[in-house]
Coordinates of C-alpha atoms in Angstrom, one line a residue:
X1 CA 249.1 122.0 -89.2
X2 CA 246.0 120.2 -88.8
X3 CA 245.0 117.0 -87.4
X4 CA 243.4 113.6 -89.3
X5 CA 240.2 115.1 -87.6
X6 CA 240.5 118.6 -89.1
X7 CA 240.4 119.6 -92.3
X8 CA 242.3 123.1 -93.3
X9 CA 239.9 126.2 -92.6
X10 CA 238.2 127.1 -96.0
X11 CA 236.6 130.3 -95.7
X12 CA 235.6 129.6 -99.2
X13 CA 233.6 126.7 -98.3
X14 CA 229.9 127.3 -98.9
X15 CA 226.7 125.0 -98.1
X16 CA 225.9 122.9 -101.6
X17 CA 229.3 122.9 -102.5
X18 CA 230.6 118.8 -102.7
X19 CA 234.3 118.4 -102.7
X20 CA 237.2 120.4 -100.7
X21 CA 239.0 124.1 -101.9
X22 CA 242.5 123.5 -102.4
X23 CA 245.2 125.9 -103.1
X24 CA 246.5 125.0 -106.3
X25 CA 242.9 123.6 -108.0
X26 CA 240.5 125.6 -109.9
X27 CA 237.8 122.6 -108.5
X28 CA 236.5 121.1 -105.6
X29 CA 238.6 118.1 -104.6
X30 CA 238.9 115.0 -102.4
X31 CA 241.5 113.2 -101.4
X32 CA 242.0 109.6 -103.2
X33 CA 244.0 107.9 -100.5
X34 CA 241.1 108.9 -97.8
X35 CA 238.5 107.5 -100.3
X36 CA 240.5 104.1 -101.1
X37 CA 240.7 103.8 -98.0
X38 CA 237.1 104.5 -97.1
X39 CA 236.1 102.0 -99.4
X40 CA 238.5 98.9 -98.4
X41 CA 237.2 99.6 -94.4
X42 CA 233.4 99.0 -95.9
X43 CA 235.1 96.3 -98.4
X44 CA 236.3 94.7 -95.0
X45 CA 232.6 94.6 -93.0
X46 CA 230.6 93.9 -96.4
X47 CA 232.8 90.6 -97.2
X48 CA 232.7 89.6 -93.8
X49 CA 229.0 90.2 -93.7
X50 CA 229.0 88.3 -97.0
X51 CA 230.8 85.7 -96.0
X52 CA 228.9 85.0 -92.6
X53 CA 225.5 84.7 -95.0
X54 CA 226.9 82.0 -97.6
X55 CA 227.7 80.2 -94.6
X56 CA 224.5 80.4 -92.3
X57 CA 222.0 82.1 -94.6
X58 CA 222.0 84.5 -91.3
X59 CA 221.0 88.5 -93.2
X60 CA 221.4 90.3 -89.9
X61 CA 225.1 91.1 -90.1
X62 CA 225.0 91.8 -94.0
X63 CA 221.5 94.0 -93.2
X64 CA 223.6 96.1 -90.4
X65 CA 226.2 96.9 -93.2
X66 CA 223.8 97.9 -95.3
X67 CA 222.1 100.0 -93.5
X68 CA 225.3 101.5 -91.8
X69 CA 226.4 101.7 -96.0
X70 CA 223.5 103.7 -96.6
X71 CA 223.4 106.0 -93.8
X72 CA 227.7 106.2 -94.4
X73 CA 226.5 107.1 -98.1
X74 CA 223.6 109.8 -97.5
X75 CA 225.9 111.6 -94.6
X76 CA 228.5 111.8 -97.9
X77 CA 226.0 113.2 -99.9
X78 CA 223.9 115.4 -98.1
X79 CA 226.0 116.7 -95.2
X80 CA 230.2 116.6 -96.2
X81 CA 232.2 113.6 -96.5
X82 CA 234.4 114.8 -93.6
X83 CA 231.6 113.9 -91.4
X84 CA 231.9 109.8 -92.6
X85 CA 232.5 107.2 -90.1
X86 CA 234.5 105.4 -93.3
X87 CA 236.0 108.5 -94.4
X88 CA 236.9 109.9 -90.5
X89 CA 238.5 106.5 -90.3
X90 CA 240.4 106.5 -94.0
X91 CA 241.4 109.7 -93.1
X92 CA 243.3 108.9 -90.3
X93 CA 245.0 105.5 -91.8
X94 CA 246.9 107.6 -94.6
X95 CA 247.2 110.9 -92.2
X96 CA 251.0 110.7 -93.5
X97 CA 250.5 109.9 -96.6
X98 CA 250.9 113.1 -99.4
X99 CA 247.3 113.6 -100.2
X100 CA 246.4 112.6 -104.2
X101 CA 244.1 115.3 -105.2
X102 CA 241.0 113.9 -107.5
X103 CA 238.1 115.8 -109.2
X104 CA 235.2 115.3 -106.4
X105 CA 232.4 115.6 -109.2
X106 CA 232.9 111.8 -110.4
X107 CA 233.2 110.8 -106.5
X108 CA 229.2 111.9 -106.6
X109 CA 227.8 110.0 -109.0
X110 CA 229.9 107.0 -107.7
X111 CA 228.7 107.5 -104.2
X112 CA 225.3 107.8 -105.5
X113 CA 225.7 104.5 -107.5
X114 CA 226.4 103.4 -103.7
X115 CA 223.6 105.0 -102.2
X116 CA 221.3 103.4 -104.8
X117 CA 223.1 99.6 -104.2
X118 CA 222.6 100.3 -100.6
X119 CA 219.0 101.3 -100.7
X120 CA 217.9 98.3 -102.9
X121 CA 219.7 96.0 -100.7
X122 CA 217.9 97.3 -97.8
X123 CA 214.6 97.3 -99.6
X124 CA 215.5 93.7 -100.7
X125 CA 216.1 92.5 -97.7
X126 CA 213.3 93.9 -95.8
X127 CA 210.6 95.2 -97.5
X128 CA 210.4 92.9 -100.3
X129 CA 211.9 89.6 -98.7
X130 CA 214.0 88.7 -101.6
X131 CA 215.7 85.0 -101.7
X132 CA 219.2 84.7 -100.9
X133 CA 220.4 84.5 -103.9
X134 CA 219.1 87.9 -105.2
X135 CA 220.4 89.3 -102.1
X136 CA 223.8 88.1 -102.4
X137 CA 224.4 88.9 -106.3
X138 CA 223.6 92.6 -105.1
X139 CA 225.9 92.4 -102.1
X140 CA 228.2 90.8 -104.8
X141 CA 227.8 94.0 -107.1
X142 CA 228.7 95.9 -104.2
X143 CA 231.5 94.0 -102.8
X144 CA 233.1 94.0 -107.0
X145 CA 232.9 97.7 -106.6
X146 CA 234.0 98.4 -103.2
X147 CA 237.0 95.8 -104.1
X148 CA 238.0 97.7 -107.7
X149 CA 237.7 101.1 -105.8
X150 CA 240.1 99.9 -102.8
X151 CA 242.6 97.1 -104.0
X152 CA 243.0 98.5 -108.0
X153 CA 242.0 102.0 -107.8
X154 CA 239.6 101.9 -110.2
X155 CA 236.2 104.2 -109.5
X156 CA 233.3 102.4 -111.2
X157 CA 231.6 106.0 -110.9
X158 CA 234.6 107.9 -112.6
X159 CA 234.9 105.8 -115.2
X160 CA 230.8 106.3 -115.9
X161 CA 231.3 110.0 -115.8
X162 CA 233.8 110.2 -117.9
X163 CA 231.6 108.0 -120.2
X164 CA 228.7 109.8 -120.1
X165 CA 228.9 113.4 -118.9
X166 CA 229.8 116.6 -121.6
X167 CA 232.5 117.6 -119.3
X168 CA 235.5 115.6 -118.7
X169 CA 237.1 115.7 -115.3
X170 CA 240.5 116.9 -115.5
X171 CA 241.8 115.4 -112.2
X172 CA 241.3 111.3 -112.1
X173 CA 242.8 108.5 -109.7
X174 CA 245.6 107.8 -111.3
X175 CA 245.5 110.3 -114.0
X176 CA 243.0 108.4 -116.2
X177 CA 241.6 111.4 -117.7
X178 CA 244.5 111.5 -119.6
X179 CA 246.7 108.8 -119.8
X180 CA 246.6 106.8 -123.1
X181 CA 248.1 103.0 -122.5

């Protein structure tokens, strides 16, 4: 049995690869509960962050998030998504839940859409010294996202892959690959 900290030993598991070995798939996978999760914790700090700037047009609590957001979003990307404060954290809040196996190849390009929010945000708010308002409608784009992905299930970044890409994920939140309303 393993611990929320642990994740089953994959011999299997090679440097490059994105996404966990489980028995039972033929692709790498991820867990939906730990990544709804994931994303309601940075939903939590980003609207609070939000919030705090509508009110006193302060940027140093919503330009912490972001930078914690990027740096949360290139240690999903580059190094392993176990390593993920959010994800570490998500983990443990549905450590007795089942696990919801989804196709980890969408959760890529929708963490790089989140990468690429985070890093204009940043660049916004420092580098370029962008008003307020242009500032907030990205945090806003984030927050929409973050909010779909946590309260509704909805991956803006699934639903683009499946859009766009030749190959169709077979394993979806919610089984959206193939459920027909």
């Amino acid at each position: 049995m393993t611990t929320p900290f642990e994740l089953p030993p994959n011999p299997d598991r090679k440097w490059g690869r994105f996404g966990e070995i489980v028995e039972g798939y033929n692709q790498e996978v991820f867990n939906e509960r730990e990544v709804r999760a994931s994303a309601g914790i940075l939903f939590l700090f980003g609207f609070s962050g939000f919030v705090t700037v509508l009110n006193t047009q302060d940027f140093r609590l919503v330009q912490g998030f972001a930078l914690f957001f990027l740096i949360d979003m290139i240690i999903r990307l580059v190094f392993s998504p176990k390593y993920s404060p959010t994800m570490t954290l998500g983990r443990l809040a549905v450590y007795w839940q089942r696990p919801e196996w989804v196709s980890a190849r969408p959760k890529r390009l929708a963490w790089g859409l989140g990468f690429g929010l985070a890093l204009t945000t940043c660049l916004l708010m420092g580098r370029l010294g962008a008003p307020v308002p242009v500032v907030l409608t990205m945090c806003g784009i984030c927050l929409s996202v973050l909010f779909l992905e946590a309260a509704f299930g909805i991956c803006v970044g699934c639903f683009l892959q499946q859009r766009l890409s030749n190959e169709q994920p077979e394993l979806c939140p919610g089984d959206t690959c193939n459920y027909v309303p």
